[in-house]
Short mmCIF file of C-alpha atoms in Angstrom, two decimals:
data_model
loop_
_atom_site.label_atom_id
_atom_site.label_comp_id
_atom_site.label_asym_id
_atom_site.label_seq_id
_atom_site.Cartn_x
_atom_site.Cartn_y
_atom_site.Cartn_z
CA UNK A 1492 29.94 -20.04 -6.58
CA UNK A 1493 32.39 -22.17 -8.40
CA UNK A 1494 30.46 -25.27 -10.56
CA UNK A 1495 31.46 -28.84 -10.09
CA UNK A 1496 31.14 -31.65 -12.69
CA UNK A 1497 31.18 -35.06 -11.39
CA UNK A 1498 30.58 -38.31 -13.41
CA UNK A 1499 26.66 -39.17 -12.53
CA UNK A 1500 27.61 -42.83 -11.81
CA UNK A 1501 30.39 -45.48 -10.98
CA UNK A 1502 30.87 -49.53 -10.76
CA UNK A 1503 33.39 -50.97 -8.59
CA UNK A 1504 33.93 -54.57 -6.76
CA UNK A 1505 34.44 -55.03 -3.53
CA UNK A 1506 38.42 -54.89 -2.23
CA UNK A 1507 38.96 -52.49 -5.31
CA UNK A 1508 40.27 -48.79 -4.58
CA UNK A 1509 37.68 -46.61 -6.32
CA UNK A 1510 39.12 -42.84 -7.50
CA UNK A 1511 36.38 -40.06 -8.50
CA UNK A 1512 36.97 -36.97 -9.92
CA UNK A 1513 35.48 -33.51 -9.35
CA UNK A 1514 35.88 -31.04 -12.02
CA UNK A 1515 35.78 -27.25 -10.63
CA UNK A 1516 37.77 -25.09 -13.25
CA UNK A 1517 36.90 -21.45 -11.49
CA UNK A 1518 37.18 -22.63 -8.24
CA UNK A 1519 38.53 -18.92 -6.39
CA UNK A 1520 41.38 -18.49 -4.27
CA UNK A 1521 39.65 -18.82 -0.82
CA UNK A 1522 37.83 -22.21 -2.00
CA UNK A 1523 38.07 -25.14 -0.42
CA UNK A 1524 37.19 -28.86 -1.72
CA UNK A 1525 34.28 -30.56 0.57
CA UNK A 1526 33.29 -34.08 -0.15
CA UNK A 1527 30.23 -35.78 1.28
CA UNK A 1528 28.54 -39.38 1.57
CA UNK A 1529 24.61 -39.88 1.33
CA UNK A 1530 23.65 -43.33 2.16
CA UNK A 1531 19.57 -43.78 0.93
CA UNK A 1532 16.86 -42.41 3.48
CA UNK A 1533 20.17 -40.69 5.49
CA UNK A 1534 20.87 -37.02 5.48
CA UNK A 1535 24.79 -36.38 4.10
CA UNK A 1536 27.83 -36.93 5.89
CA UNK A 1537 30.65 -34.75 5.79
CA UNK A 1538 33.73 -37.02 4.82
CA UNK A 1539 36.87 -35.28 3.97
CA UNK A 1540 37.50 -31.41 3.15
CA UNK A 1541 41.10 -29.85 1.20
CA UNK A 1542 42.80 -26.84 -0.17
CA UNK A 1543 45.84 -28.63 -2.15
CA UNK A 1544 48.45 -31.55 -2.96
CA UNK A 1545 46.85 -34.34 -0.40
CA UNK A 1546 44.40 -34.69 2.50
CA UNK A 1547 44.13 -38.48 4.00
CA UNK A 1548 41.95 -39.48 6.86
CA UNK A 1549 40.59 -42.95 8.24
CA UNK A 1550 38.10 -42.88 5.38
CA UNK A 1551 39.26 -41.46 2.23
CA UNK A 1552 42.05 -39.41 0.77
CA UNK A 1553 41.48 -36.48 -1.02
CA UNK A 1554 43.91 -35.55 -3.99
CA UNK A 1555 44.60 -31.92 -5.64
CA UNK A 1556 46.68 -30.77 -8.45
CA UNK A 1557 48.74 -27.74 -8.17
CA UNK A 1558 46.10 -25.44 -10.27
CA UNK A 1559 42.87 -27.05 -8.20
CA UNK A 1560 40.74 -26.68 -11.11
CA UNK A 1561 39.59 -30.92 -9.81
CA UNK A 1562 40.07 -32.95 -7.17
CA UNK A 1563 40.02 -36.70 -6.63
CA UNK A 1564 38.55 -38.93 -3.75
CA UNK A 1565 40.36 -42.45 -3.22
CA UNK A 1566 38.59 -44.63 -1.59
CA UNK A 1567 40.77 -47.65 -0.35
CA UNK A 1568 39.70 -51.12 -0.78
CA UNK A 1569 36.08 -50.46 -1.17
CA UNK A 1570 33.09 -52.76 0.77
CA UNK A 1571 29.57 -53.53 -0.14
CA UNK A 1572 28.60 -50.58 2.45
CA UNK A 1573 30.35 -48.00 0.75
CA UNK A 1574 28.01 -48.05 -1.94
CA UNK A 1575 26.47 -44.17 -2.37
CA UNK A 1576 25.87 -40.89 -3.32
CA UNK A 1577 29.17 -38.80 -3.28
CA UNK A 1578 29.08 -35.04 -3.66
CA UNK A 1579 31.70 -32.49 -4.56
CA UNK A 1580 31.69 -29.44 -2.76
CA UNK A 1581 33.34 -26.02 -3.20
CA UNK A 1582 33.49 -22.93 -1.28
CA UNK A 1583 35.27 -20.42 1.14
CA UNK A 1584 35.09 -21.29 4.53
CA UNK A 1585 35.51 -18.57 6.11
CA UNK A 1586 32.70 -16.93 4.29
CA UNK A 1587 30.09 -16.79 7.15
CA UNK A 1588 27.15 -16.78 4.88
CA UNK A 1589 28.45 -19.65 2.63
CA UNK A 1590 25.33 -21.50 1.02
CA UNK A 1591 26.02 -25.05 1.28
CA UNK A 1592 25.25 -25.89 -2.17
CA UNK A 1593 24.79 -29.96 -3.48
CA UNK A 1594 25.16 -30.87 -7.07
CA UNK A 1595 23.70 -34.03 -8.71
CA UNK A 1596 26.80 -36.50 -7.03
CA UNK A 1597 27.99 -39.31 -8.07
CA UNK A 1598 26.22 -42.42 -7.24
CA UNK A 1599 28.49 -45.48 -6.13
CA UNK A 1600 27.84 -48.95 -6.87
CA UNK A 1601 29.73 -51.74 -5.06
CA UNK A 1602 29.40 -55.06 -6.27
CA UNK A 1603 30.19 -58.57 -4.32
CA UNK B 796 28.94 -36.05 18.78
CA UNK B 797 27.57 -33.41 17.52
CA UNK B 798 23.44 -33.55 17.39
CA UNK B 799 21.13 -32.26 14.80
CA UNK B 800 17.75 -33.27 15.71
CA UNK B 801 14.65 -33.41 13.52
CA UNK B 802 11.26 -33.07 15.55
CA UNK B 803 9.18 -35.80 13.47
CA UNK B 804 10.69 -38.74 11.06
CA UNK B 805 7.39 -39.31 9.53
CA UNK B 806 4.28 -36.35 9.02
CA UNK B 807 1.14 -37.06 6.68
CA UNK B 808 -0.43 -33.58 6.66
CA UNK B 809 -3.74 -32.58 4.46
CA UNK B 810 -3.47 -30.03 1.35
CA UNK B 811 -3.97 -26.04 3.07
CA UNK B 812 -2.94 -27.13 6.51
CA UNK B 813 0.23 -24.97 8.01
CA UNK B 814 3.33 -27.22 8.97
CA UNK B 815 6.06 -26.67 11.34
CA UNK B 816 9.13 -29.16 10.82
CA UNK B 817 11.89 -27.70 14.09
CA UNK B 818 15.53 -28.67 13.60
CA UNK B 819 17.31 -28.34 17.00
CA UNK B 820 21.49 -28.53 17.19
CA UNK B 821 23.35 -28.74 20.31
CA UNK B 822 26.74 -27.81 19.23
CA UNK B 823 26.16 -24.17 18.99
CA UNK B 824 26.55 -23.70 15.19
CA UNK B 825 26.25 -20.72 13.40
CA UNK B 826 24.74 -21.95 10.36
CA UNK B 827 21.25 -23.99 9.69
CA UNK B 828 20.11 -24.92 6.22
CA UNK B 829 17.04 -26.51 5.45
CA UNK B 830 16.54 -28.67 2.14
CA UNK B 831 14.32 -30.96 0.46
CA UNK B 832 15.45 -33.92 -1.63
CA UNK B 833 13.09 -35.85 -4.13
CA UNK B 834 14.00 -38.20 -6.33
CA UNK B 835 16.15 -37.28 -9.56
CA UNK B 836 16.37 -33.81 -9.04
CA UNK B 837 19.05 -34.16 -5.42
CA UNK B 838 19.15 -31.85 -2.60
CA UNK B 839 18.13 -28.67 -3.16
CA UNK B 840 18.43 -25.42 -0.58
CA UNK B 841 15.21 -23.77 0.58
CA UNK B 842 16.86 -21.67 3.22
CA UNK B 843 19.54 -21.28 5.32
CA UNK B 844 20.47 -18.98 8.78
CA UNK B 845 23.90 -17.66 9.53
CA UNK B 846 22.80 -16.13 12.91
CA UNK B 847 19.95 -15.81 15.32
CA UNK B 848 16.93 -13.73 12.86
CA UNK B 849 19.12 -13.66 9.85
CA UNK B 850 17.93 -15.64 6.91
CA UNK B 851 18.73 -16.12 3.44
CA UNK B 852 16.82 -17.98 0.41
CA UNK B 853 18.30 -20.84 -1.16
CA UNK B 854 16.97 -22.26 -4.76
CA UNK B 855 13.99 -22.97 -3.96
CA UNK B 856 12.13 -20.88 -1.46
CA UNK B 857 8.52 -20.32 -2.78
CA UNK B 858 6.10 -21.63 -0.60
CA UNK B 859 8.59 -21.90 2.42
CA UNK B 860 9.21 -19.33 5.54
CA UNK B 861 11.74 -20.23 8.38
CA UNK B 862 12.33 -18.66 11.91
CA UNK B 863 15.29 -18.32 13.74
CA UNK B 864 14.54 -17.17 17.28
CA UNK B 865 17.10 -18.71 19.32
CA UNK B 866 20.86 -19.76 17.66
CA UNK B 867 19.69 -23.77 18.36
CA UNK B 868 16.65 -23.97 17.01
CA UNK B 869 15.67 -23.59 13.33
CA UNK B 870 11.99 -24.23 11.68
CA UNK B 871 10.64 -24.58 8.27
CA UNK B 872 7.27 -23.21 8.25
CA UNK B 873 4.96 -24.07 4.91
CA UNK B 874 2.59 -21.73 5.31
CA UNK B 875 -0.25 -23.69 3.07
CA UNK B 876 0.86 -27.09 2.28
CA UNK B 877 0.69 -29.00 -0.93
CA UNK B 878 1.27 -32.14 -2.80
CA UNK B 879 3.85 -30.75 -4.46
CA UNK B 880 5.67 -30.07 -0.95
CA UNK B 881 5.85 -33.98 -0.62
CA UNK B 882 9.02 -34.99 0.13
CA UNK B 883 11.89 -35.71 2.34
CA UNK B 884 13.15 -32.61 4.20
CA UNK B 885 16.28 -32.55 5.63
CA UNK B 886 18.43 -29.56 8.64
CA UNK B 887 21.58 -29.15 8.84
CA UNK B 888 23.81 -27.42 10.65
CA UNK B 889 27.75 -26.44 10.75
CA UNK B 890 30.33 -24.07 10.68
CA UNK B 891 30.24 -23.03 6.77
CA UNK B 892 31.35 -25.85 4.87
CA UNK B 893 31.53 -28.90 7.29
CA UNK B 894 28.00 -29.54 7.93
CA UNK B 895 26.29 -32.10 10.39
CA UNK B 896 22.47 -33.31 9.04
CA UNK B 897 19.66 -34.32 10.75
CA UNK B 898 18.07 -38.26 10.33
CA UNK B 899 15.27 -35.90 8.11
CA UNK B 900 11.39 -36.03 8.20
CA UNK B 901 9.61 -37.65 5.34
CA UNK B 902 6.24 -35.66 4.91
CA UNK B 903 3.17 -36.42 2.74
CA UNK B 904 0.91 -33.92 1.94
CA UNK B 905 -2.70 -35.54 1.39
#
């Protein structure tokens, strides 16, 4: 399973576009690039998922480089309730028994 | 919408009892994961099903079983509960990556 590195924490304000970055250097051929949002005492919620160059749906928009070794998720114009947890995810779907693996996130603070 | 519903939101239990937590899905999913998530140390996989009987361990099974008897139904047995098995459990199911979780169950083990 490919490793992800994501920064543990990030400040924004509220109207700002916030950009965070997943580090996956052996991400495999089949991988894909899942992101998720965990707001506290909710299970995650599956928020945008790519393979390359740009993904952009009414949430977020997901950015990859040519060699996919990271990934970025934009978030436009961010509000008070878009503050928390975002995970990285990587991994082949089409890999029926595909553990859906969580790594430590990146915890979202948006200020007034 | 797709629904992944957890049979209890809150369960106080006592230390030696056997627990059942059921995770029902209605939109026919192949995959169910269970996990726990405590505080500092994220979610972490107990186990997860990729078809009706088949089961696989996750990072932390010890002290877990699940059963898979019918494709929309998944339970988390502990089989003698703890205090270290205190925590907020949470199902989820999906095709592979794009999962759908459950609102969780938060038990304490007394």
């Amino acid at each position: 399973l490919a490793k992800t590195t994501q920064p543990i924490s990030m400040d924004s304000y509220e109207g700002q576009e916030v950009n965070i970055t997943c580090s996956h250097n052996n991400i495999a051929t089949n991988d894909y690039i899942t992101w998720y949002q965990q707001f506290p005492s909710q299970g995650p919620r599956f928020i945008i998922q790519g393979y390359k160059t740009k993904v952009t749906n009414e949430v977020a928009s997901l950015f990859i480089p040519a060699d996919r070794k990271s990934s970025t998720l934009s978030l436009p114009r961010v509000s008070l309730s878009d503050t928390a947890v975002y995970y990285c995810l990587v991994g082949d779907i089409g890999d029926s028994s595909y553990k859906l693996i969580f790594g430590s996130g990146t915890r979202l603070l948006v200020r007034p | 919408d797709v629904k992944v519903t957890q049979s209890s939101r809150y369960l106080v239990k006592r230390t030696g009892e056997k627990v059942f937590l059921e995770c029902v899905q209605d939109m026919d999913h192949e995959n169910m994961f269970w996990y726990r998530q405590d505080p500092g140390l994220g979610l972490r996989l107990i186990y997860f099903s990729y078809d009706v009987k088949m089961k696989e361990k996750g990072d932390i099974p010890e002290g877990y079983s699940v059963s898979r008897e019918k494709k929309e139904r998944f339970s988390l047995i502990l089989e003698s509960a703890s205090t270290s098995q205190t925590s907020m459990y949470l199902c989820a199911s999906g095709p592979n990556t794009e999962a759908f979780f459950g609102q969780g169950t938060r038990l304490t083990v007394v």
